[in-house]
Coordinates of C-alpha atoms and ligand atoms in Angstrom, one line a residue:
M1 CA -3.1 -13.7 -25.9
P2 CA -1.9 -13.5 -22.3
H3 CA -1.5 -16.6 -20.2
A4 CA -4.5 -16.5 -17.9
D5 CA -5.0 -19.1 -15.1
P6 CA -7.9 -18.2 -12.8
S7 CA -6.9 -20.4 -9.8
Y8 CA -9.1 -18.4 -7.3
A9 CA -12.1 -18.8 -9.5
R10 CA -11.6 -22.6 -9.3
L11 CA -12.1 -22.5 -5.5
P12 CA -15.7 -23.3 -4.4
E13 CA -18.4 -20.9 -5.5
R14 CA -19.0 -19.6 -1.9
F15 CA -15.5 -17.8 -2.2
F16 CA -16.8 -15.3 -4.6
A17 CA -19.7 -14.1 -6.9
R18 CA -19.5 -14.3 -10.6
V19 CA -20.1 -10.9 -12.1
G20 CA -20.8 -9.6 -15.6
A21 CA -19.8 -6.5 -17.4
A22 CA -21.3 -3.2 -16.1
P23 CA -20.7 -1.1 -19.2
V24 CA -19.9 2.6 -18.8
A25 CA -20.9 5.3 -21.3
A26 CA -17.7 6.5 -22.9
P27 CA -14.5 4.8 -21.7
Q28 CA -11.3 6.7 -22.4
L29 CA -7.8 5.6 -21.5
L30 CA -6.1 8.2 -19.3
A31 CA -2.9 6.4 -18.3
L32 CA -1.3 3.2 -19.2
N33 CA 1.7 1.7 -17.4
T34 CA 3.6 0.2 -20.4
G35 CA 6.4 -1.1 -18.3
L36 CA 4.1 -3.1 -16.1
A37 CA 2.1 -4.4 -19.1
A38 CA 5.4 -5.8 -20.5
R39 CA 6.2 -7.3 -17.1
L40 CA 2.8 -9.1 -17.2
G41 CA 3.1 -10.3 -20.8
L42 CA 0.2 -8.0 -21.9
S43 CA 0.5 -6.1 -25.1
A44 CA 0.4 -2.3 -24.4
D45 CA -0.9 -1.9 -28.0
W46 CA -3.8 -4.2 -27.3
L47 CA -4.6 -2.5 -24.0
G48 CA -4.6 0.9 -25.7
A49 CA -6.9 -0.3 -28.6
P50 CA -10.7 -0.5 -28.3
D51 CA -10.8 -4.1 -27.1
G52 CA -8.2 -3.4 -24.4
V53 CA -9.9 -0.3 -23.2
A54 CA -13.3 -2.1 -23.2
M55 CA -11.7 -4.6 -20.8
L56 CA -10.1 -2.0 -18.6
A57 CA -13.4 -0.2 -18.4
G58 CA -15.3 -3.4 -17.6
N59 CA -17.4 -3.0 -20.7
A60 CA -16.6 -6.2 -22.5
F61 CA -14.3 -9.0 -21.4
P62 CA -12.0 -11.1 -23.6
E63 CA -12.6 -14.8 -23.7
W64 CA -9.8 -15.5 -21.2
A65 CA -11.4 -13.4 -18.5
T66 CA -13.4 -15.0 -15.6
P67 CA -14.7 -12.0 -13.7
I68 CA -15.5 -12.5 -10.1
A69 CA -16.0 -10.4 -7.0
Q70 CA -14.2 -11.9 -4.0
A71 CA -15.9 -12.4 -0.6
Y72 CA -14.2 -11.2 2.5
A73 CA -15.0 -9.9 6.0
G74 CA -13.0 -7.5 8.1
H75 CA -12.3 -5.6 11.3
Q76 CA -12.9 -2.0 10.5
F77 CA -11.5 0.3 13.2
G78 CA -11.7 -2.6 15.6
G79 CA -15.3 -3.7 15.0
F80 CA -16.0 -6.9 13.1
V81 CA -18.0 -6.8 9.9
P82 CA -18.8 -10.4 8.8
Q83 CA -19.5 -9.5 5.2
L84 CA -17.7 -6.9 3.1
G85 CA -16.3 -8.3 -0.2
D86 CA -15.5 -6.5 -3.5
G87 CA -18.3 -4.0 -3.6
R88 CA -16.8 -2.0 -6.5
A89 CA -14.1 -4.2 -7.8
L90 CA -13.7 -7.3 -9.8
L91 CA -11.0 -9.8 -10.4
V92 CA -10.7 -10.1 -14.2
S93 CA -8.4 -13.1 -14.0
E94 CA -4.9 -14.2 -12.9
L95 CA -2.1 -13.8 -15.3
I96 CA 1.0 -15.8 -15.5
A97 CA 3.9 -13.5 -16.5
P98 CA 6.6 -14.6 -18.9
D99 CA 8.9 -15.3 -15.9
G100 CA 6.2 -17.5 -14.3
A101 CA 5.1 -15.1 -11.6
R102 CA 1.3 -15.1 -11.0
F103 CA -0.7 -11.8 -10.7
D104 CA -4.3 -10.8 -10.1
L105 CA -5.7 -8.3 -12.6
V106 CA -8.4 -6.3 -10.8
L107 CA -10.7 -3.4 -11.9
K108 CA -11.6 -1.0 -9.1
G109 CA -14.7 1.2 -9.7
S110 CA -16.1 -1.3 -12.2
G111 CA -19.7 -1.3 -11.0
R112 CA -22.0 -2.9 -8.5
T113 CA -21.6 -6.5 -7.3
P114 CA -23.6 -8.7 -4.8
F115 CA -21.2 -7.2 -2.1
S116 CA -22.0 -3.5 -2.9
R117 CA -24.4 -3.0 0.0
G118 CA -25.6 0.6 -0.4
G119 CA -22.7 1.7 -2.6
D120 CA -22.8 2.6 -6.3
G121 CA -19.8 0.4 -7.2
R122 CA -18.0 3.3 -8.7
A123 CA -15.0 5.5 -8.1
W124 CA -14.2 9.0 -9.1
L125 CA -11.1 10.3 -10.9
G126 CA -9.4 11.7 -7.8
P127 CA -8.9 8.5 -5.7
V128 CA -8.1 6.6 -8.9
L129 CA -5.2 8.9 -9.9
R130 CA -4.1 9.1 -6.2
E131 CA -3.9 5.3 -5.9
Y132 CA -2.1 5.1 -9.3
L133 CA 0.5 7.7 -8.3
V134 CA 1.1 6.5 -4.7
S135 CA 1.2 2.7 -5.5
E136 CA 3.6 3.3 -8.4
A137 CA 5.8 5.6 -6.2
M138 CA 5.9 2.8 -3.5
A139 CA 7.0 0.3 -6.2
A140 CA 9.7 2.6 -7.4
L141 CA 10.9 3.0 -3.7
G142 CA 11.2 -0.8 -3.5
V143 CA 8.2 -1.4 -1.2
P144 CA 6.0 -4.5 -1.9
T145 CA 2.8 -3.1 -3.2
T146 CA -0.1 -3.6 -5.6
R147 CA 0.6 -1.8 -8.9
A148 CA -1.3 0.4 -11.2
L149 CA -1.7 -0.9 -14.8
A150 CA -4.1 1.7 -16.2
A151 CA -6.6 4.4 -15.4
V152 CA -9.7 4.8 -17.5
A153 CA -12.3 7.6 -17.5
T154 CA -15.8 6.3 -17.7
G155 CA -17.5 9.3 -19.3
E156 CA -20.1 9.1 -16.4
V157 CA -20.6 11.2 -13.4
V158 CA -20.3 9.9 -9.8
W159 CA -21.9 11.7 -6.9
R160 CA -19.7 12.2 -3.9
D161 CA -19.3 14.8 -1.1
E162 CA -17.3 16.9 -3.5
G163 CA -20.4 17.0 -5.9
A164 CA -20.8 15.5 -9.4
M165 CA -17.3 14.1 -10.1
P166 CA -15.9 12.4 -13.2
G167 CA -16.0 8.6 -12.9
A168 CA -12.9 6.5 -13.4
I169 CA -11.7 2.9 -13.1
L170 CA -8.3 1.8 -11.9
A171 CA -6.8 -1.4 -13.3
R172 CA -4.7 -2.9 -10.4
V173 CA -2.2 -5.7 -10.3
A174 CA -1.2 -7.7 -7.2
A175 CA 0.4 -11.0 -6.2
S176 CA -3.1 -11.7 -4.9
H177 CA -6.0 -9.9 -3.2
I178 CA -6.3 -12.4 -0.4
R179 CA -6.7 -10.4 2.8
V180 CA -6.7 -11.2 6.5
G181 CA -10.4 -10.5 6.2
T182 CA -10.8 -13.3 3.6
F183 CA -9.8 -15.7 6.4
E184 CA -12.1 -14.0 8.9
Y185 CA -15.0 -14.4 6.5
F186 CA -14.8 -18.2 6.6
A187 CA -13.8 -18.3 10.3
A188 CA -16.9 -16.3 11.2
R189 CA -19.0 -18.9 9.3
R190 CA -17.2 -21.8 11.0
D191 CA -16.6 -23.1 7.5
S192 CA -13.4 -25.0 8.3
E193 CA -13.4 -26.8 4.9
A194 CA -13.2 -23.4 3.1
L195 CA -10.7 -22.2 5.6
A196 CA -8.4 -25.1 4.9
L197 CA -8.7 -24.7 1.2
L198 CA -8.0 -20.9 1.4
A199 CA -5.0 -21.5 3.7
E200 CA -3.5 -24.0 1.4
H201 CA -4.2 -21.9 -1.7
A202 CA -2.5 -18.8 -0.1
R203 CA 0.4 -20.8 1.3
A204 CA 1.1 -22.5 -2.0
R205 CA 0.8 -19.1 -3.8
H206 CA 2.8 -16.9 -1.5
Y207 CA 4.9 -19.1 0.9
P208 CA 5.5 -22.3 -1.0
Q209 CA 8.7 -22.8 1.1
H210 CA 6.7 -22.9 4.3
E211 CA 4.6 -25.9 5.5
G212 CA 1.0 -26.0 6.6
P213 CA -1.2 -23.4 8.1
L214 CA 1.3 -22.6 10.9
G215 CA 4.1 -22.1 8.4
F216 CA 1.8 -19.9 6.3
L217 CA 1.1 -17.8 9.4
G218 CA 4.8 -17.4 10.1
G219 CA 5.4 -16.3 6.5
V220 CA 2.7 -13.6 6.7
V221 CA 4.1 -12.4 10.1
A222 CA 7.6 -12.1 8.7
A223 CA 6.4 -10.3 5.5
Q224 CA 4.3 -7.8 7.4
A225 CA 7.2 -7.1 9.8
Q226 CA 9.4 -6.2 6.9
L227 CA 6.6 -4.2 5.2
M228 CA 6.0 -2.1 8.4
A229 CA 9.7 -1.4 8.7
Q230 CA 9.7 -0.1 5.1
W231 CA 6.6 2.1 5.6
M232 CA 8.0 3.6 8.8
S233 CA 11.4 4.3 7.1
L234 CA 9.7 6.3 4.4
G235 CA 7.2 8.1 6.5
F236 CA 4.3 6.4 4.9
I237 CA 0.9 6.3 6.7
H238 CA -1.6 3.8 5.2
G239 CA -4.6 5.4 7.0
V240 CA -7.1 2.5 7.0
M241 CA -5.3 -0.6 8.3
N242 CA -8.5 -2.5 8.6
T243 CA -8.0 -6.3 8.3
D244 CA -9.8 -6.2 5.0
N245 CA -7.1 -3.9 3.8
M246 CA -4.2 -6.1 4.8
A247 CA -2.9 -8.6 2.1
V248 CA -1.5 -11.9 3.3
S249 CA 1.1 -11.6 0.4
G250 CA 2.8 -8.8 2.4
E251 CA 2.0 -6.2 -0.3
T252 CA 0.7 -2.7 0.5
I253 CA -2.9 -2.7 -0.6
D254 CA -5.9 -0.4 -0.8
Y255 CA -4.6 3.1 -1.1
G256 CA -7.3 5.4 0.3
P257 CA -6.6 8.2 2.6
C258 CA -2.9 7.3 2.8
A259 CA -0.2 9.9 2.9
F260 CA 3.5 10.5 3.3
I261 CA 4.4 12.6 6.3
D262 CA 5.7 16.0 5.6
A263 CA 6.2 17.8 8.9
Y264 CA 7.3 14.9 11.1
H265 CA 5.4 13.8 14.2
P266 CA 5.0 10.2 15.4
D267 CA 1.3 10.8 16.2
R268 CA 0.6 12.1 12.7
V269 CA -2.8 11.2 11.2
F270 CA -4.2 12.4 7.8
S271 CA -7.3 10.3 7.3
S272 CA -10.5 12.2 7.8
I273 CA -12.2 9.1 9.2
D274 CA -9.5 8.2 11.7
R275 CA -10.7 10.4 14.5
Q276 CA -9.0 8.4 17.4
G277 CA -5.7 8.1 15.7
R278 CA -5.9 4.4 15.6
Y279 CA -3.9 4.3 12.4
A280 CA -1.4 7.1 13.2
Y281 CA 2.1 6.8 11.9
A282 CA 3.7 5.3 15.0
Q283 CA 0.7 3.0 15.7
Q284 CA 1.2 1.0 12.4
P285 CA 3.4 -1.8 13.6
S286 CA 1.2 -2.5 16.6
V287 CA -1.9 -2.4 14.4
A288 CA -0.2 -4.8 12.0
L289 CA 0.4 -7.2 14.8
W290 CA -3.2 -6.8 16.0
N291 CA -4.4 -7.7 12.5
L292 CA -2.0 -10.7 12.4
A293 CA -3.6 -11.9 15.7
Q294 CA -7.0 -11.8 13.9
L295 CA -5.4 -14.0 11.2
A296 CA -3.9 -16.3 13.7
S297 CA -7.3 -16.7 15.5
A298 CA -9.0 -17.4 12.2
L299 CA -6.4 -20.1 11.4
L300 CA -6.5 -21.7 14.9
P301 CA -8.8 -24.6 14.0
L302 CA -6.4 -25.6 11.2
I303 CA -3.3 -25.3 13.5
G304 CA -4.5 -27.8 16.1
E305 CA -6.5 -28.2 19.1
G306 CA -6.8 -26.5 22.5
E307 CA -3.8 -25.0 24.3
A308 CA -1.2 -26.5 21.9
A309 CA -2.7 -24.6 19.0
I310 CA -2.9 -21.4 20.9
E311 CA 0.7 -21.8 22.0
A312 CA 1.9 -22.5 18.5
A313 CA 0.0 -19.5 17.0
T314 CA 1.3 -17.2 19.8
A315 CA 4.9 -18.4 19.1
A316 CA 4.4 -17.4 15.4
L317 CA 3.1 -14.0 16.4
D318 CA 6.0 -13.6 18.8
G319 CA 8.2 -13.5 15.8
F320 CA 6.8 -10.1 14.8
W321 CA 8.6 -7.6 17.1
P322 CA 12.1 -9.0 16.8
A323 CA 11.8 -9.1 13.0
F324 CA 10.3 -5.7 12.8
S325 CA 12.7 -4.1 15.3
T326 CA 15.8 -5.5 13.5
A327 CA 14.5 -4.4 10.1
L328 CA 13.6 -0.9 11.4
H329 CA 16.9 -0.5 13.1
H330 CA 18.8 -1.4 9.9
R331 CA 16.7 0.9 7.7
F332 CA 16.9 3.9 10.0
S333 CA 20.6 3.4 10.6
A334 CA 21.1 3.3 6.8
K335 CA 19.2 6.6 6.6
I336 CA 21.9 8.3 8.8
G337 CA 24.7 6.6 6.9
I338 CA 25.4 3.6 9.1
A339 CA 25.7 0.3 7.2
S340 CA 26.1 -2.1 10.1
P341 CA 24.5 -0.7 13.2
K342 CA 26.1 -1.1 16.6
E343 CA 25.1 -0.6 20.2
G344 CA 24.0 3.0 20.8
D345 CA 23.1 3.8 17.1
A346 CA 19.4 3.4 17.9
A347 CA 19.7 6.3 20.4
L348 CA 21.3 8.5 17.7
V349 CA 18.3 7.9 15.4
E350 CA 15.8 8.5 18.2
T351 CA 17.4 11.7 19.2
L352 CA 17.2 13.0 15.6
L353 CA 13.5 12.0 15.3
A354 CA 12.7 13.6 18.6
R355 CA 14.2 16.9 17.4
M356 CA 12.5 16.6 14.1
A357 CA 9.2 16.1 15.9
R358 CA 9.7 19.0 18.2
Q359 CA 10.2 21.4 15.2
G360 CA 7.9 19.7 12.7
A361 CA 10.8 19.3 10.3
D362 CA 10.1 17.7 6.9
F363 CA 10.8 13.9 7.2
T364 CA 11.9 13.3 3.6
R365 CA 13.9 16.5 3.3
V366 CA 15.8 16.1 6.5
F367 CA 16.9 12.5 5.7
H368 CA 17.7 13.3 2.1
G369 CA 19.6 16.4 3.2
L370 CA 21.9 14.6 5.6
A371 CA 24.2 13.5 2.7
S372 CA 24.4 17.0 1.2
G373 CA 24.5 19.1 4.4
A374 CA 21.1 20.6 3.6
A375 CA 19.3 18.9 6.5
R376 CA 20.3 21.6 8.9
D377 CA 18.1 24.1 7.0
E378 CA 15.0 22.1 7.7
F379 CA 15.3 23.0 11.4
A380 CA 13.8 26.3 12.5
D381 CA 16.2 26.0 15.4
R382 CA 19.5 25.0 13.7
S383 CA 21.3 24.6 17.0
A384 CA 19.1 21.6 17.8
F385 CA 20.4 19.9 14.6
D386 CA 24.0 21.0 15.2
A387 CA 24.1 19.5 18.7
W388 CA 22.9 16.2 17.2
A389 CA 25.2 16.5 14.2
A390 CA 28.3 16.7 16.4
D391 CA 27.6 13.2 17.8
W392 CA 26.5 11.9 14.5
G393 CA 29.7 13.1 12.7
A394 CA 31.9 11.4 15.4
R395 CA 30.0 8.1 14.8
L396 CA 30.2 8.4 10.9
G397 CA 34.0 8.6 11.2
R398 CA 33.9 4.8 11.7
E399 CA 31.9 4.1 8.6
A400 CA 33.5 3.2 5.2
D401 CA 31.1 5.1 2.8
P402 CA 28.3 6.7 4.7
Q403 CA 27.4 9.0 1.7
A404 CA 26.6 6.0 -0.5
V405 CA 24.6 4.3 2.3
M406 CA 22.5 7.5 2.8
R407 CA 22.0 8.1 -0.9
A408 CA 20.6 4.6 -1.4
A409 CA 18.3 4.9 1.7
N410 CA 16.8 8.4 1.4
P411 CA 14.6 9.3 -1.6
L412 CA 14.5 12.8 -2.9
R413 CA 11.0 12.5 -4.0
I414 CA 7.8 11.1 -2.5
P415 CA 4.2 11.7 -3.6
R416 CA 3.5 14.8 -1.7
N417 CA -0.2 15.4 -0.9
H418 CA -0.3 18.9 -2.2
R419 CA 1.2 17.8 -5.5
I420 CA -1.3 14.9 -5.8
A421 CA -4.1 17.4 -5.2
E422 CA -2.8 19.7 -8.0
V423 CA -2.6 16.8 -10.4
I424 CA -6.2 15.8 -9.6
T425 CA -7.5 19.3 -10.0
A426 CA -5.8 19.5 -13.4
A427 CA -7.1 16.1 -14.5
V428 CA -10.7 17.0 -13.5
A429 CA -10.3 20.0 -15.8
G430 CA -9.2 17.6 -18.6
D431 CA -5.4 18.2 -18.3
M432 CA -3.4 15.0 -17.8
A433 CA 0.0 16.6 -18.3
P434 CA 0.7 17.3 -14.6
F435 CA -0.2 13.6 -13.9
A436 CA 2.3 12.4 -16.5
R437 CA 5.0 14.7 -15.2
L438 CA 4.5 13.7 -11.5
S439 CA 4.3 10.0 -12.5
A440 CA 7.6 10.2 -14.4
A441 CA 9.3 12.0 -11.5
L442 CA 8.0 9.5 -8.9
A443 CA 9.3 6.6 -11.0
A444 CA 12.9 7.9 -10.3
P445 CA 12.6 8.9 -6.7
F446 CA 16.4 9.1 -6.0
E447 CA 17.3 11.0 -9.2
A448 CA 18.0 14.8 -9.0
R449 CA 16.7 16.7 -12.0
P450 CA 16.5 20.5 -12.0
D451 CA 13.1 20.5 -13.9
W452 CA 11.7 18.3 -11.1
D453 CA 13.0 20.4 -8.2
D454 CA 9.6 21.8 -7.3
L455 CA 8.3 18.2 -6.7
S456 CA 10.7 17.7 -3.8
D457 CA 9.7 21.0 -2.1
A458 CA 7.8 20.8 1.2
P459 CA 4.4 22.4 1.0
A460 CA 4.5 26.1 1.6
V461 CA 2.3 27.7 4.3
G462 CA -1.2 27.4 3.1
E463 CA -0.3 24.6 0.6
A464 CA -0.1 21.8 3.1
V465 CA -2.9 19.1 2.8
T466 CA -3.7 18.0 6.4
R467 CA -6.7 15.8 5.7
T468 CA -7.1 12.9 3.2
Y469 CA -10.2 11.1 2.3
C470 CA -11.2 7.5 1.4
G471 CA -12.8 8.6 -1.8
T472 CA -15.4 5.8 -1.7
Ligands
LIG501 P1 -12.5 0.4 1.4 O1 -12.8 1.4 2.4 O2 -12.3 0.9 0.0 O3 -11.5 -0.6 1.8 O4 -13.9 -0.4 1.2 C1 -14.5 -1.1 2.3 C2 -15.7 -1.9 1.7 O5 -16.6 -1.0 1.1 C3 -15.3 -2.9 0.6 O6 -16.2 -3.9 0.8 C4 -15.6 -2.1 -0.6 O7 -15.8 -2.9 -1.7 C5 -16.9 -1.3 -0.2 N1 -17.0 -0.1 -1.0 C6 -16.3 1.0 -0.9 N2 -16.7 2.0 -1.8 C7 -17.8 1.4 -2.5 C8 -18.7 1.9 -3.5 N3 -18.6 3.1 -4.0 N4 -19.6 1.0 -3.9 C9 -19.8 -0.2 -3.3 N5 -19.0 -0.7 -2.4 C10 -18.0 0.1 -1.9
LIG502 MG1 -10.5 -2.1 1.0

C-alpha cells in the first residue's frame, strides 16, 4: 500500500469539496508511466490491474484515497473570476514517495464536481494524450512540471467542437496543485484566517527554508523567474497563463493549448483563444510577474499593514527581473556554447534571434544545429547566418569546450505540434503505437537515433499546426 498523507484535505472544509466516484462505462488503461510509478512508491502491477485501473478512472477508490475537488479563483485573460475550482479534476490523495517527497495524485476528466459550472467534467482523448506527451517531455528536458502517471480511456463519448470524441482521464502528479488563484479565492472573500492557513501550508510544503508569508512570496518569485527562463530557452509557449494555471511550487501546470515554437518569432501565439496575444512567447516573463503581483496583493494582509506591507511586497516582486535576466542570459549563452557569459554576449544572442525571427528559422533546429554546423541550412538566406557566425566563431575561440556546452543545452527533440496531432489521430482510431514511439523518443530528447530522425524534422509546408486548443 502506498504511503498516503492527505494534508490538504485536513485544511478547513471551505478549501475544497469532497467528491465521490463518478464511474465511467468501460475503463481501459492506455498508457502507464512505470518509471514515475516507481518514483512514487506505487506498484505498476497494481496500477495496471483492475483495482488500479478503477482508481485511475475514478470508478472506485482504495481505502487510502480522500478524493476532493480544490477551490480556487483566478484572473483569466486579466479579468477576475472569484470562483473556478476543480470542475473536472479531483485530488485522490497526497503520496509520500520512498525518498520522503510529497506529491499530489490528481485525476483530470474524472467527472462533475460542485465547481463544474456548465461543464461536463470530462476530457477527451486528444488533450489527455497531449498533456501526457508535453508534460513528460518537459520533465525529460529538466523543466519543473507536473507529470503524467497514466491515461485511461473511459469507453464513453464526450461532445466537443470536434464532434463525438472518445473520453479519457489523465492521472497527473505534482508537488502540489496550489495555484496563485487559490490565494485569490480567499483574498476575494476577505477570509484572512484561511489565507494564513494556506500561506503557511504552501510555505512549509514548498519553501520550508523561507520564513513567513513574505519569505513564501520571495520563494515563489524566485522559482517562477527560473521557470520562465527555462520556458524561453526551449521555445515553450504555455498559452493560458491565467493565475489559476500558475502553481506556487514553480512547476509548469495545466497543459492546454501550449506549444513549442517551430518557426521562430517573439510574438508567436498558438492558442485559439488568445486573440490579443496576451500570452505570446515574449510576453511570458511579464505575465508571470503580473500574476506574481496578484499573489502579492492577496498576501498583503498577512505581510503587514499599510505602506510598510506594500513596500515589502514590492521589494519581493522586484527580485523577479534580475533573477530572470541572469538565468535567461546563462541559458541562452549556453545554447551558443558560452559557459560563463561576458559583456557583449547578450548582443550575440539577440542578433541571432533577430535573424531567426526575420527568416522564420526553426528554433530547436537552429540551436541544435550550432554544434554540428547544420544550423546554417535552417536559414533561407544563409549569408545572414554566415555574417553572425563570423562574430560567434571569434567569441567561441575563448571558450574551453563550447561543443559540450551546446550539446547539453540544445535538445534534438521537442514535442512538435504536427507529431502530437498525428499521434492523437492514430489513438482515436485505436492505434496507440505512434503514442508509445513518440513518448519513448521524447524521454531522451538529447539522444540521436536514426529511427527517430523524422521526429526532429520541422513541419513541412502544409504540415505545420498553427492553432492549438484548450480541449475543455
Ligand atoms: P482550464 O482552462 O482547463 O484551466 O480550466 C478553467 C476552469 O474551467 C477550471 O475551473 C476547470 O476545472 C473548468 N473546466 C474546464 N473544462 C471543464 C469541463 N469539461 N467541465 C467542467 N469544468 C471544466
Ligand atoms: Mg486550469
